[in-house]
Coordinates of C-alpha atoms in Angstrom, one line a residue:
Chain A
M1 CA -73.7 -63.0 -33.4
K2 CA -74.0 -62.7 -29.5
E3 CA -75.8 -59.6 -29.5
S4 CA -78.3 -60.6 -32.2
K5 CA -78.8 -63.8 -30.7
I6 CA -80.2 -62.2 -27.1
K7 CA -82.4 -59.8 -29.1
I8 CA -84.0 -62.3 -31.5
A9 CA -84.4 -64.7 -27.8
S10 CA -85.9 -61.5 -26.0
S11 CA -88.2 -60.2 -28.9
A12 CA -89.7 -64.0 -29.6
T13 CA -90.1 -64.3 -26.2
A14 CA -91.9 -61.4 -25.4
G15 CA -94.2 -61.8 -28.4
I16 CA -95.3 -65.2 -28.0
G17 CA -96.6 -64.0 -24.5
M18 CA -98.3 -61.4 -26.5
F19 CA -99.8 -63.9 -28.6
L20 CA -100.8 -66.2 -25.5
L21 CA -103.4 -63.3 -24.5
Y22 CA -104.0 -62.8 -28.2
F23 CA -105.2 -66.7 -27.9
A24 CA -106.9 -66.4 -25.0
F25 CA -109.0 -63.6 -26.2
I26 CA -109.6 -65.4 -29.9
S27 CA -110.4 -69.1 -28.5
R28 CA -112.6 -67.4 -25.3
Y29 CA -114.4 -64.9 -28.8
I30 CA -114.6 -68.4 -30.8
Q31 CA -116.6 -70.3 -27.5
L32 CA -119.2 -67.2 -26.9
S33 CA -119.5 -66.0 -30.7
D34 CA -122.8 -66.3 -32.9
W35 CA -122.0 -66.1 -36.1
S36 CA -125.3 -67.2 -37.4
Q37 CA -126.6 -64.2 -38.8
L38 CA -123.6 -62.4 -40.0
S39 CA -124.5 -59.3 -41.8
S40 CA -123.0 -58.4 -45.3
I41 CA -121.3 -55.9 -44.5
E42 CA -119.9 -57.6 -41.2
V43 CA -118.7 -59.9 -44.1
V44 CA -117.2 -57.5 -46.0
I45 CA -115.3 -55.2 -43.2
L46 CA -113.6 -58.6 -41.9
L47 CA -112.4 -59.6 -45.5
T48 CA -111.5 -56.5 -46.4
L49 CA -109.6 -56.1 -43.6
I50 CA -107.8 -59.3 -43.6
L51 CA -106.8 -58.8 -47.4
R52 CA -105.6 -55.2 -46.4
V53 CA -103.6 -56.8 -43.6
V54 CA -101.9 -59.4 -46.0
V55 CA -101.3 -56.8 -49.0
I56 CA -99.2 -54.4 -47.0
L57 CA -97.7 -57.2 -45.1
V58 CA -96.4 -58.6 -48.7
V59 CA -95.8 -54.9 -50.1
G60 CA -94.2 -54.0 -46.5
R61 CA -91.2 -56.6 -47.6
K62 CA -90.6 -55.1 -51.0
I63 CA -90.9 -51.3 -50.1
R64 CA -91.1 -48.9 -47.1
I65 CA -94.6 -47.9 -46.5
Q66 CA -95.5 -44.7 -44.3
P67 CA -97.2 -45.0 -41.0
M68 CA -100.1 -42.7 -42.5
I69 CA -100.8 -45.5 -45.2
K70 CA -100.9 -47.8 -42.8
I71 CA -103.2 -46.2 -41.0
I72 CA -105.6 -44.9 -43.9
A73 CA -105.5 -48.5 -45.7
F74 CA -106.9 -49.8 -41.8
S75 CA -109.2 -47.5 -41.1
I76 CA -110.9 -46.7 -44.7
E77 CA -114.3 -47.3 -42.8
V78 CA -114.2 -44.6 -40.6
F79 CA -114.3 -42.2 -43.4
S80 CA -117.7 -43.4 -44.5
I81 CA -119.1 -41.8 -41.2
L82 CA -118.9 -38.4 -42.0
P83 CA -121.2 -38.7 -45.1
L84 CA -123.3 -41.2 -43.3
L85 CA -123.8 -38.6 -40.5
V86 CA -124.9 -36.0 -43.5
L87 CA -127.5 -38.2 -44.8
V88 CA -128.9 -39.0 -41.0
F89 CA -129.0 -34.9 -40.9
I90 CA -130.6 -34.8 -44.2
T91 CA -133.5 -37.6 -44.0
G92 CA -133.5 -38.0 -40.1
G93 CA -134.4 -41.4 -41.0
T94 CA -133.0 -44.3 -38.6
Y95 CA -131.5 -46.6 -41.4
F96 CA -128.1 -44.4 -42.1
S97 CA -127.7 -44.2 -38.0
D98 CA -128.4 -48.0 -38.0
L99 CA -125.9 -48.6 -41.4
M100 CA -123.5 -46.4 -38.9
S101 CA -123.4 -48.3 -35.9
I102 CA -123.2 -51.6 -37.9
I103 CA -119.7 -49.8 -39.7
L104 CA -118.1 -48.5 -36.7
T105 CA -118.7 -51.4 -34.4
S106 CA -117.7 -54.3 -37.3
W107 CA -114.7 -52.1 -37.8
F108 CA -114.2 -51.6 -33.9
A109 CA -114.4 -56.4 -33.6
A110 CA -112.4 -56.7 -37.1
S111 CA -109.8 -54.8 -35.8
A112 CA -109.8 -56.5 -32.8
L113 CA -109.3 -59.8 -34.2
V114 CA -107.0 -58.9 -37.3
L115 CA -105.0 -56.0 -36.3
S116 CA -103.5 -57.8 -32.9
P117 CA -101.6 -60.6 -34.3
Y118 CA -100.6 -58.2 -36.9
A119 CA -99.5 -55.6 -34.4
I120 CA -98.0 -58.3 -32.5
V121 CA -95.4 -59.0 -35.4
E122 CA -94.7 -55.5 -36.0
F123 CA -93.8 -54.8 -32.4
S124 CA -91.1 -57.7 -32.4
R125 CA -89.7 -56.9 -35.8
S126 CA -89.2 -53.0 -34.4
M127 CA -87.1 -54.6 -31.3
L128 CA -84.8 -56.1 -34.0
S129 CA -84.7 -53.3 -36.2
G130 CA -82.9 -50.9 -33.3
S131 CA -85.9 -48.7 -32.3
T132 CA -85.7 -46.3 -29.3
L133 CA -85.7 -48.1 -25.9
S134 CA -88.7 -45.5 -24.9
G135 CA -90.5 -46.7 -28.5
I136 CA -90.2 -49.9 -27.4
I137 CA -91.8 -49.8 -24.4
I138 CA -94.3 -47.2 -25.3
N139 CA -95.5 -49.2 -27.9
A140 CA -95.1 -52.8 -25.5
T141 CA -97.3 -51.0 -22.9
I142 CA -100.4 -50.1 -25.2
Q143 CA -100.2 -52.9 -27.2
V144 CA -100.1 -55.6 -24.1
G145 CA -103.0 -53.2 -22.4
G146 CA -105.2 -53.4 -25.6
I147 CA -104.4 -57.5 -25.7
L148 CA -104.9 -57.8 -21.9
F149 CA -108.2 -55.6 -22.1
L150 CA -109.8 -58.3 -24.6
A151 CA -108.4 -60.9 -23.1
S152 CA -109.5 -60.1 -19.7
M153 CA -113.1 -58.7 -20.9
L154 CA -114.0 -62.3 -22.8
S155 CA -112.9 -64.6 -19.7
R156 CA -115.3 -62.7 -17.2
M157 CA -118.2 -63.2 -20.2
S158 CA -120.3 -65.8 -20.5
G159 CA -123.3 -64.9 -22.6
P160 CA -123.2 -65.2 -26.7
I161 CA -121.5 -62.5 -28.6
V162 CA -123.7 -62.4 -31.7
G163 CA -121.9 -61.2 -34.8
L164 CA -118.9 -58.6 -35.0
S165 CA -121.0 -55.9 -34.3
G166 CA -121.9 -57.4 -31.1
L167 CA -118.1 -57.7 -30.4
G168 CA -117.4 -54.2 -31.2
S169 CA -120.6 -52.9 -29.2
T170 CA -119.0 -55.3 -26.4
I171 CA -115.6 -53.3 -26.4
I172 CA -117.0 -50.3 -26.5
L173 CA -119.1 -50.8 -23.4
Q174 CA -116.2 -52.4 -21.6
V175 CA -113.9 -49.2 -22.7
K176 CA -116.6 -46.9 -21.0
S177 CA -116.2 -49.1 -18.0
S178 CA -112.8 -49.6 -17.7
I179 CA -112.5 -45.7 -17.2
S180 CA -114.5 -44.9 -14.9
A181 CA -112.9 -48.1 -12.9
G182 CA -109.4 -46.6 -13.7
G183 CA -107.7 -48.7 -15.4
I184 CA -107.8 -52.4 -17.2
S185 CA -109.4 -54.7 -14.7
N186 CA -107.6 -58.2 -13.4
A187 CA -106.9 -61.0 -15.7
G188 CA -108.0 -63.4 -13.0
S189 CA -106.4 -66.9 -13.2
N190 CA -106.7 -67.5 -16.7
P191 CA -103.6 -69.3 -16.5
V192 CA -102.9 -68.8 -20.5
I193 CA -103.2 -64.6 -19.5
L194 CA -100.9 -65.5 -16.9
L195 CA -98.5 -67.5 -19.2
G196 CA -98.4 -64.6 -21.9
L197 CA -98.3 -61.6 -19.3
T198 CA -95.2 -64.2 -17.5
L199 CA -93.5 -64.3 -21.2
F200 CA -94.1 -60.7 -22.3
Y201 CA -92.0 -59.3 -19.1
V202 CA -89.1 -61.8 -19.2
G203 CA -88.8 -60.9 -22.9
L204 CA -89.1 -57.3 -22.4
L205 CA -87.2 -57.4 -19.1
S206 CA -84.0 -59.3 -21.1
Y207 CA -84.6 -57.3 -24.2
L208 CA -83.9 -54.0 -22.2
T209 CA -81.0 -55.1 -20.1
L210 CA -79.4 -57.7 -21.9
G211 CA -79.8 -56.1 -25.4
A212 CA -76.9 -53.5 -24.7
Q213 CA -74.5 -57.0 -25.0
K214 CA -71.9 -56.4 -27.7
E215 CA -69.7 -59.5 -29.1
G216 CA -66.2 -59.0 -28.6
T217 CA -66.6 -56.9 -25.1
S218 CA -65.0 -58.8 -22.1
I219 CA -68.5 -58.4 -19.9
S220 CA -69.3 -61.9 -19.7
V221 CA -73.2 -62.9 -20.2
Q222 CA -73.6 -64.7 -17.0
Y223 CA -72.8 -61.4 -14.8
S224 CA -74.8 -59.5 -16.9
F225 CA -77.7 -62.1 -16.2
I226 CA -77.3 -62.4 -12.2
L227 CA -77.5 -58.0 -12.5
L228 CA -80.5 -59.1 -14.2
L229 CA -81.8 -61.7 -12.0
A230 CA -80.5 -59.5 -9.2
G231 CA -82.7 -56.8 -9.6
T232 CA -85.7 -58.6 -10.2
I233 CA -85.7 -60.4 -7.2
V234 CA -85.2 -57.0 -5.6
A235 CA -88.2 -55.6 -7.0
L236 CA -90.7 -58.8 -6.3
V237 CA -89.1 -59.3 -2.2
W238 CA -90.4 -55.7 -2.0
T239 CA -93.6 -55.9 -4.0
T240 CA -94.3 -58.8 -1.5
V241 CA -93.4 -56.7 1.4
A242 CA -95.2 -53.7 0.4
L243 CA -98.4 -55.2 -0.3
Q244 CA -98.6 -56.6 3.0
V245 CA -98.3 -53.2 4.4
T246 CA -100.9 -51.4 1.8
L247 CA -102.7 -52.4 -1.6
D248 CA -102.3 -49.1 -3.1
V249 CA -100.5 -49.5 -6.6
L250 CA -99.0 -46.1 -6.3
L251 CA -97.0 -46.4 -3.6
V252 CA -96.0 -50.0 -4.3
L253 CA -94.9 -49.7 -7.4
T254 CA -95.2 -46.2 -9.3
A255 CA -93.3 -43.9 -6.7
P256 CA -90.7 -46.0 -5.8
T257 CA -89.9 -46.4 -9.8
F258 CA -90.2 -42.6 -9.7
F259 CA -88.0 -42.3 -6.8
L260 CA -85.5 -44.4 -8.2
L261 CA -85.2 -42.5 -11.1
A262 CA -84.8 -39.4 -9.6
A263 CA -81.5 -41.0 -8.0
I264 CA -80.0 -42.9 -11.2
W265 CA -80.5 -39.2 -12.8
G266 CA -79.3 -37.4 -9.6
T267 CA -76.5 -39.4 -9.0
A268 CA -75.2 -39.5 -12.9
H269 CA -75.4 -35.8 -13.2
E270 CA -72.8 -35.4 -10.3
K271 CA -69.5 -33.5 -10.7
Chain B
M1 CA -69.8 -41.0 -13.6
K2 CA -72.6 -40.0 -16.6
L3 CA -75.4 -41.5 -18.4
T4 CA -74.6 -42.8 -22.1
P5 CA -76.6 -42.3 -25.1
R6 CA -78.5 -46.0 -24.3
G7 CA -78.8 -44.9 -20.2
K8 CA -81.1 -41.6 -21.0
D9 CA -82.7 -43.6 -23.4
Y10 CA -83.0 -46.9 -20.8
L11 CA -84.2 -43.9 -18.3
K12 CA -87.0 -42.0 -20.5
A13 CA -88.4 -46.0 -21.5
I14 CA -88.5 -46.6 -17.7
L15 CA -90.4 -42.4 -17.2
A16 CA -92.7 -43.4 -20.4
G17 CA -93.6 -46.8 -19.6
A18 CA -94.4 -46.2 -15.5
I19 CA -96.5 -43.2 -16.6
I20 CA -98.7 -45.1 -19.4
A21 CA -99.1 -48.4 -17.6
S22 CA -99.8 -46.2 -14.3
I23 CA -102.4 -44.2 -16.4
L24 CA -104.2 -48.1 -17.9
D25 CA -103.2 -49.4 -14.6
I26 CA -101.2 -52.2 -16.0
K27 CA -99.8 -53.4 -13.3
I28 CA -97.2 -56.2 -15.0
V29 CA -95.6 -53.0 -16.9
L30 CA -95.2 -50.8 -13.5
T31 CA -93.4 -54.1 -12.2
L32 CA -91.3 -54.4 -15.1
C33 CA -90.4 -50.5 -14.9
L34 CA -89.6 -51.1 -11.0
S35 CA -87.5 -54.1 -12.3
I36 CA -85.6 -52.5 -14.4
A37 CA -84.9 -49.2 -12.5
I38 CA -83.1 -51.1 -9.6
T39 CA -81.3 -53.6 -12.3
A40 CA -79.8 -50.5 -13.1
A41 CA -79.5 -48.5 -9.9
I42 CA -77.1 -51.9 -9.6
S43 CA -75.3 -51.9 -12.0
G44 CA -74.3 -48.3 -12.0
L45 CA -72.9 -49.3 -8.4
V46 CA -70.5 -51.6 -9.8
L47 CA -69.3 -49.0 -11.8
R48 CA -69.1 -46.6 -9.4
T49 CA -67.2 -48.9 -7.3
S50 CA -64.2 -49.7 -9.9
S51 CA -61.3 -47.5 -10.2
R52 CA -58.4 -46.7 -11.7
K53 CA -57.1 -49.4 -8.9
N54 CA -58.5 -51.9 -11.0
V55 CA -56.3 -50.8 -14.2
Q56 CA -53.5 -51.5 -15.5
L57 CA -51.3 -49.8 -18.5
E58 CA -49.1 -51.6 -20.2
L59 CA -46.9 -50.4 -22.9
E60 CA -45.5 -52.5 -25.7
N61 CA -42.3 -50.5 -25.5
P62 CA -41.6 -48.2 -22.3
H63 CA -38.4 -46.8 -23.8
L64 CA -38.7 -45.8 -27.7
S65 CA -35.5 -44.2 -29.4
C66 CA -35.1 -42.6 -32.6
F67 CA -34.0 -39.9 -34.9
K68 CA -35.9 -36.6 -35.0
G69 CA -38.3 -36.7 -37.6
D70 CA -38.9 -40.1 -37.5
E71 CA -42.4 -41.6 -36.7
M72 CA -42.8 -44.6 -33.9
T73 CA -45.3 -46.4 -33.0
E74 CA -46.3 -47.6 -29.7
K75 CA -48.9 -50.1 -28.6
V76 CA -50.9 -49.4 -25.5
R77 CA -52.7 -52.0 -23.6
L78 CA -55.2 -51.8 -21.1
I79 CA -55.5 -55.0 -17.9
L80 CA -58.7 -54.8 -16.3
S81 CA -59.3 -56.8 -13.1
R82 CA -62.7 -56.3 -13.3
S83 CA -63.0 -56.8 -17.0
Q84 CA -66.5 -59.5 -16.7
L85 CA -68.3 -57.2 -14.8
V86 CA -67.4 -53.6 -16.4
S87 CA -65.3 -52.9 -20.1
A88 CA -63.2 -50.1 -20.2
T89 CA -61.8 -48.7 -24.0
I90 CA -58.9 -46.2 -24.2
S91 CA -60.3 -42.7 -25.4
S92 CA -57.4 -41.0 -26.2
V93 CA -53.9 -40.4 -25.2
Q94 CA -52.2 -37.7 -24.5
C95 CA -48.3 -37.0 -25.4
P96 CA -45.8 -34.3 -23.6
D97 CA -45.9 -31.6 -26.0
G98 CA -43.2 -31.1 -29.2
I99 CA -44.3 -34.9 -30.1
D100 CA -47.3 -35.3 -33.1
A101 CA -49.1 -38.4 -31.8
S102 CA -52.2 -39.9 -33.4
V103 CA -54.4 -42.7 -32.1
D104 CA -55.7 -45.7 -34.3
T105 CA -58.7 -46.8 -32.1
S106 CA -59.6 -49.9 -34.5
H107 CA -59.3 -51.7 -31.6
P108 CA -60.4 -50.3 -28.3
E109 CA -58.4 -52.1 -25.7
N110 CA -54.8 -52.3 -27.7
L111 CA -54.4 -48.7 -28.9
V112 CA -51.4 -48.4 -31.2
V113 CA -50.1 -44.7 -31.1
R114 CA -48.2 -43.1 -33.9
L115 CA -45.8 -40.7 -32.3
L116 CA -43.8 -37.9 -34.4
P117 CA -41.7 -36.2 -32.1
K118 CA -40.5 -32.6 -34.1
F119 CA -38.0 -31.9 -31.3
A120 CA -34.3 -33.0 -30.6
R121 CA -34.4 -34.3 -26.4
R122 CA -36.0 -36.9 -24.2
F123 CA -39.6 -36.9 -23.5
S124 CA -40.9 -38.6 -20.9
G125 CA -44.7 -39.3 -19.2
L126 CA -47.8 -40.5 -21.9
I127 CA -51.0 -39.7 -20.4
V128 CA -54.0 -42.3 -21.1
A129 CA -57.8 -41.6 -20.4
F130 CA -60.0 -44.3 -21.0
E131 CA -63.7 -44.9 -20.2
L132 CA -65.0 -47.5 -18.1
R133 CA -69.1 -48.6 -18.8
D134 CA -70.8 -50.8 -16.5
P135 CA -72.3 -54.0 -17.8
L136 CA -75.8 -53.0 -19.0
Q137 CA -73.8 -50.1 -20.8
L138 CA -75.9 -47.2 -19.1
F139 CA -72.9 -44.9 -17.3
S140 CA -69.7 -44.6 -18.1
K141 CA -66.7 -42.5 -16.3
T142 CA -63.6 -41.2 -17.7
I143 CA -60.0 -42.2 -15.7
D144 CA -56.6 -40.8 -16.9
I145 CA -53.8 -42.9 -15.7
S146 CA -50.3 -41.7 -15.9
N147 CA -47.3 -43.9 -17.1
N148 CA -44.3 -42.0 -16.2
D149 CA -41.8 -44.3 -16.9
F150 CA -42.7 -44.0 -20.9
I151 CA -39.3 -42.5 -22.2
L152 CA -38.9 -41.1 -26.0
D153 CA -35.2 -39.9 -27.0
C154 CA -35.5 -37.9 -30.3
Y155 CA -32.1 -37.9 -31.5
P156 CA -30.8 -34.9 -33.0
A157 CA -30.7 -34.9 -36.6
A158 CA -26.6 -33.7 -36.7
L159 CA -25.4 -36.9 -35.3
L160 CA -26.2 -38.6 -38.8
T161 CA -24.6 -35.6 -40.3
E162 CA -21.0 -36.8 -42.4
I163 CA -18.1 -34.8 -40.6
R164 CA -14.7 -34.8 -42.3
A165 CA -12.4 -36.4 -39.3
S166 CA -9.2 -34.8 -39.4
R167 CA -6.6 -34.6 -36.5
P168 CA -5.6 -31.1 -36.0
I169 CA -1.7 -30.4 -36.7
S170 CA 0.1 -29.0 -33.4
L171 CA 1.9 -26.5 -35.4
A172 CA 2.6 -24.6 -31.6
L173 CA 3.5 -26.8 -29.8
G174 CA 3.6 -25.9 -25.5
E175 CA 1.4 -22.9 -26.3
R176 CA -1.7 -24.6 -25.6
T177 CA -1.7 -27.6 -22.5
G178 CA -3.5 -31.0 -23.5
R179 CA -4.5 -31.5 -19.4
T180 CA -3.3 -34.9 -19.7
H181 CA 0.1 -36.7 -20.1
G182 CA 1.2 -37.9 -24.0
T183 CA 4.2 -37.8 -26.2
G184 CA 4.6 -33.9 -26.5
Q185 CA 8.0 -32.1 -25.2
E186 CA 6.7 -30.3 -22.2
F187 CA 6.7 -31.6 -18.5
Y188 CA 3.0 -33.2 -17.2
S189 CA 3.9 -34.8 -13.8
V190 CA 5.6 -37.8 -11.8
D191 CA 4.4 -41.3 -11.7
E192 CA 5.6 -44.7 -10.4
Y193 CA 8.0 -46.9 -12.8
H194 CA 5.6 -49.8 -14.3
V195 CA 7.0 -51.7 -17.1
S196 CA 5.2 -50.4 -19.6
T197 CA 6.7 -47.2 -19.1
E198 CA 9.9 -46.1 -21.3
E199 CA 13.5 -46.2 -19.4
K200 CA 14.2 -43.1 -20.9
N201 CA 11.3 -41.6 -18.5
I202 CA 13.3 -42.2 -15.3
F203 CA 13.5 -39.2 -13.3
W204 CA 17.1 -39.6 -12.3
K205 CA 17.3 -36.9 -10.1
K206 CA 14.2 -37.4 -8.0
V207 CA 14.8 -41.5 -7.2
A208 CA 18.4 -40.3 -5.9
A209 CA 16.7 -38.1 -3.3
M210 CA 14.5 -40.9 -2.5
P211 CA 14.3 -42.3 1.0
D212 CA 13.2 -45.6 -0.5
E213 CA 14.1 -47.5 -3.4
R214 CA 10.9 -46.6 -6.0
L215 CA 11.5 -45.5 -9.1
L216 CA 9.7 -42.3 -10.8
V217 CA 9.2 -41.4 -14.4
K218 CA 8.9 -38.5 -15.7
L219 CA 5.1 -37.8 -17.5
R220 CA 5.4 -36.0 -20.9
E221 CA 2.1 -33.6 -21.9
S222 CA -0.2 -34.3 -24.5
N223 CA -0.4 -31.4 -27.2
I224 CA -3.6 -32.5 -27.8
P225 CA -6.3 -32.8 -25.1
R226 CA -7.6 -36.4 -24.6
T227 CA -10.6 -34.9 -23.9
L228 CA -12.8 -31.9 -24.7
K229 CA -15.3 -30.6 -22.7
I230 CA -18.9 -29.5 -23.5
A231 CA -21.4 -26.9 -21.0
L232 CA -24.4 -26.1 -21.2
L233 CA -25.6 -23.0 -19.6
Q234 CA -29.5 -22.2 -19.0
T235 CA -30.1 -19.9 -16.6
S236 CA -33.5 -18.1 -18.2
D237 CA -37.1 -19.3 -18.4
R238 CA -38.1 -19.7 -22.0
Q239 CA -41.8 -21.4 -21.6
Q240 CA -43.3 -22.3 -24.9
D241 CA -40.0 -21.6 -26.8
S242 CA -38.0 -24.0 -24.5
L243 CA -38.7 -27.2 -27.1
E244 CA -37.2 -25.0 -29.6
W245 CA -33.9 -23.9 -27.5
M246 CA -33.3 -27.4 -26.7
D247 CA -33.9 -29.0 -29.8
H248 CA -30.8 -25.9 -31.2
A249 CA -29.2 -26.9 -28.5
C250 CA -29.1 -30.7 -29.0
E251 CA -28.1 -30.5 -32.5
G252 CA -25.6 -28.0 -32.1
T253 CA -23.9 -30.2 -29.2
A254 CA -24.1 -33.4 -31.5
L255 CA -22.0 -31.1 -34.1
L256 CA -19.8 -30.5 -31.7
G257 CA -19.7 -33.9 -30.1
K258 CA -19.2 -35.7 -33.6
T259 CA -16.6 -33.4 -34.3
I260 CA -14.5 -33.4 -31.6
L261 CA -15.0 -37.5 -31.7
S262 CA -13.7 -37.8 -35.5
I263 CA -10.0 -36.3 -34.3
G264 CA -10.1 -38.7 -32.0
C265 CA -10.9 -37.1 -28.6
D266 CA -13.2 -38.0 -26.1
V267 CA -15.8 -35.2 -25.0
E268 CA -17.5 -35.0 -22.0
I269 CA -20.7 -33.4 -21.5
L270 CA -21.7 -30.7 -18.4
F271 CA -25.1 -29.5 -17.2
I272 CA -26.5 -28.7 -14.2
S273 CA -29.3 -30.2 -12.5
G274 CA -30.6 -29.6 -9.4
R275 CA -28.2 -28.0 -7.8
E276 CA -25.4 -30.4 -9.1
I277 CA -23.1 -30.4 -12.1
I278 CA -23.6 -33.9 -14.1
S279 CA -20.9 -34.4 -16.5
R280 CA -21.2 -37.4 -18.8
R281 CA -18.4 -39.0 -20.8
A282 CA -19.0 -40.2 -24.3
T283 CA -16.1 -41.9 -26.3
D284 CA -18.3 -43.0 -28.9
L285 CA -21.5 -41.7 -30.7
T286 CA -23.8 -44.0 -28.4
E287 CA -22.8 -42.8 -25.5
L288 CA -22.8 -38.8 -27.4
S289 CA -26.4 -39.6 -27.8
D290 CA -27.2 -41.3 -24.4
A291 CA -25.3 -38.2 -22.6
I292 CA -27.2 -35.5 -24.8
M293 CA -30.4 -37.1 -24.5
L294 CA -29.2 -36.4 -19.9
M295 CA -28.5 -33.4 -21.0
S296 CA -32.2 -32.0 -22.7
I297 CA -33.9 -33.1 -19.3
S298 CA -31.8 -31.0 -17.1
G299 CA -33.7 -27.5 -16.9
K300 CA -32.9 -24.3 -15.4
S301 CA -29.8 -23.6 -13.3
D302 CA -28.7 -20.9 -10.7
L303 CA -26.6 -18.7 -11.8
E304 CA -24.6 -19.4 -8.8
D305 CA -23.9 -22.6 -9.8
T306 CA -22.6 -20.8 -13.2
P307 CA -18.8 -19.7 -12.6
T308 CA -17.8 -24.0 -11.9
L309 CA -19.4 -24.8 -14.6
L310 CA -17.9 -22.8 -17.1
S311 CA -14.5 -22.9 -15.4
N312 CA -14.7 -26.3 -16.1
S313 CA -15.6 -26.3 -19.9
D314 CA -13.6 -26.0 -23.3
I315 CA -16.8 -24.8 -25.0
C316 CA -19.9 -23.6 -23.7
V317 CA -24.0 -24.0 -25.1
T318 CA -25.4 -21.4 -24.2
G319 CA -28.4 -18.8 -25.8
F320 CA -29.4 -15.3 -25.8
K321 CA -31.0 -14.7 -22.8
E322 CA -28.3 -15.4 -20.5
L323 CA -25.9 -13.1 -22.2
Q324 CA -28.1 -10.8 -21.3
L325 CA -26.0 -10.4 -18.5
D326 CA -23.0 -8.4 -18.3
L327 CA -21.0 -10.4 -16.6
L328 CA -22.1 -13.7 -18.1
A329 CA -21.5 -11.8 -21.4
T330 CA -18.1 -10.6 -20.7
T331 CA -17.2 -14.0 -19.5
M332 CA -18.7 -15.7 -22.6
A333 CA -16.6 -13.3 -25.0
R334 CA -13.4 -15.0 -23.6
K335 CA -14.5 -18.6 -24.2
P336 CA -15.5 -20.7 -27.3
A337 CA -18.8 -20.6 -27.3
L338 CA -22.3 -21.9 -29.2
L339 CA -24.9 -19.2 -28.9
I340 CA -29.0 -20.4 -29.0
E341 CA -31.0 -17.4 -31.0
D342 CA -33.5 -16.2 -28.7
H343 CA -36.5 -14.1 -30.5
D344 CA -37.4 -11.9 -27.9
A345 CA -33.6 -11.2 -26.7
M346 CA -30.3 -9.4 -27.6
P347 CA -27.0 -10.2 -26.1
K348 CA -25.2 -8.1 -24.5
S349 CA -22.0 -9.0 -26.6
I350 CA -21.0 -11.4 -28.8
G351 CA -17.2 -12.6 -28.1
N352 CA -15.3 -13.7 -31.5
L353 CA -14.9 -16.9 -30.4
S354 CA -18.6 -17.3 -30.5
I355 CA -20.8 -19.1 -33.5
I356 CA -24.2 -18.0 -33.3
F357 CA -26.4 -21.5 -34.1
N358 CA -29.7 -22.0 -35.9
G359 CA -29.3 -25.5 -36.6
S360 CA -27.2 -25.5 -40.0
Q361 CA -24.2 -23.8 -38.9
D362 CA -20.4 -25.5 -39.2
V363 CA -19.1 -26.0 -35.6
S364 CA -15.7 -26.8 -36.3
R365 CA -14.1 -23.8 -35.9
L366 CA -14.8 -23.6 -32.3
V367 CA -13.7 -27.5 -31.8
N368 CA -10.4 -26.2 -33.7
S369 CA -9.6 -22.9 -31.0
V370 CA -9.6 -25.2 -28.5
V371 CA -7.4 -27.7 -30.2
G372 CA -5.2 -25.3 -31.2
R373 CA -5.0 -25.5 -35.0

């Protein structure tokens, strides 16, 4: 059917774009990582997380798994923090605090490595399962923000990353500096990242606009595509012109978006 | 123009995406939100410039006919000049009062409307409401188009009733005038001689007195009128009861007309439309049906026009409300009349030649009182 073809193509394009971002991250990590001193705890956490993802994927095809169960399954390590804290308080020694640090940082790293592709697959599926547009864009924004952050972070690094806990520590430090800098830093000129972002943009744009086409209606897909192209060209022209005047993203992108939203909302409620 | 459910979700998506992307400084998502906002604005503009001028209504059969109680179907189709940009679906069809309508919306662009008229009369006009949507299905607007060419003639069920045909016997020759020439004994008029005229009718006395050589003949009177005239008199406002009243008037007129046709006479239906007295002659059931349908849409007339109407008619069809006026009640008491009940009115008087009709009475007494049985 016409509707499914456009939606399938859009979700596949967006998914491939996000996978390219993940690929940029994982390939850089493979170049920089040093797993010669990987501890048994890191190995256990990584392997069990892979196993948990596989089980959830397989079982999820047969029965519907509640989101809370998935959250608990993927963050079992977090439940070990409280007993370790108690032990740290009781014993006062550094062993349990070091153990807690290794578990947390390894879990961060393993989640970034293993859960990211899983989340991309689930996101692409949700685009086909009739989720609301607002849910999809919120999900997409958070996911692409996370993967872009990881890819950008490693693209700027040159030193080795020791084990999983090394990656986890790097992630935590970079999150702190990103928050103080006011956002995710630029991806730079990495071609894989740029291609991934472009595919993500095109996939989501076509899903949000052309995804409403129904088979049997008289509306031509070509005309809808022209409309979409016109919107994109106007946005790009505006951005190019506005950037000549100011580099403030708030004035170039955010404010015009909110202004247009208000105008559309206002005219659609005219009597 | 208003937002569809998808449109509301779309705007929420832009808002949520723009807020989160602003906080996390993800420029690609901000650019995406701006692009889709501009696309939505352009799509809304396309719908805003569409109007009823871009839409035509096509009816499969603009003139339907049926008997009271029969169900008819009509197919309604929308022809949209901007069909590649804007979608149109028929949302509802509004029929005139007195018709029960149900709509089959399984094919939104070709609607099947089932019509069940409850009253005998002519119904006209149809209002079709349809919804236009923009290419991205974000906005919608509803437009009404009225089609005044649509006509549904609902014939009275009385036209289907069996009337025992009987020619009246002229027991009292010459007592009543037939108002036309025929084979009676009484003198009617003088006319010129034609080859088909019988020579015994040549009016020799008149011929002798003529300055030229024309031959004149004596025409004799018919004892049975060739045409009986039924007049509809409606001078009162009936508002919500008007449909039911006119239904009874049509049924009564149909019964009268059919009875008259069965005895070999023609029928003439008289009614006032505007300030004019309209007359429709019927020699068969088809012409009678058409005349009754025209009569059903005649509307209320002024009292000033009633004397002419009454004097030209043999039988009058009127209601209790009209007989609340002394003058009319007195006039009608001397005339064969078919009276239609009005629930909230009582006539001043009812003549012996009148019949109160509510759908099932035998009206042959009225016809016989005119032809002289």
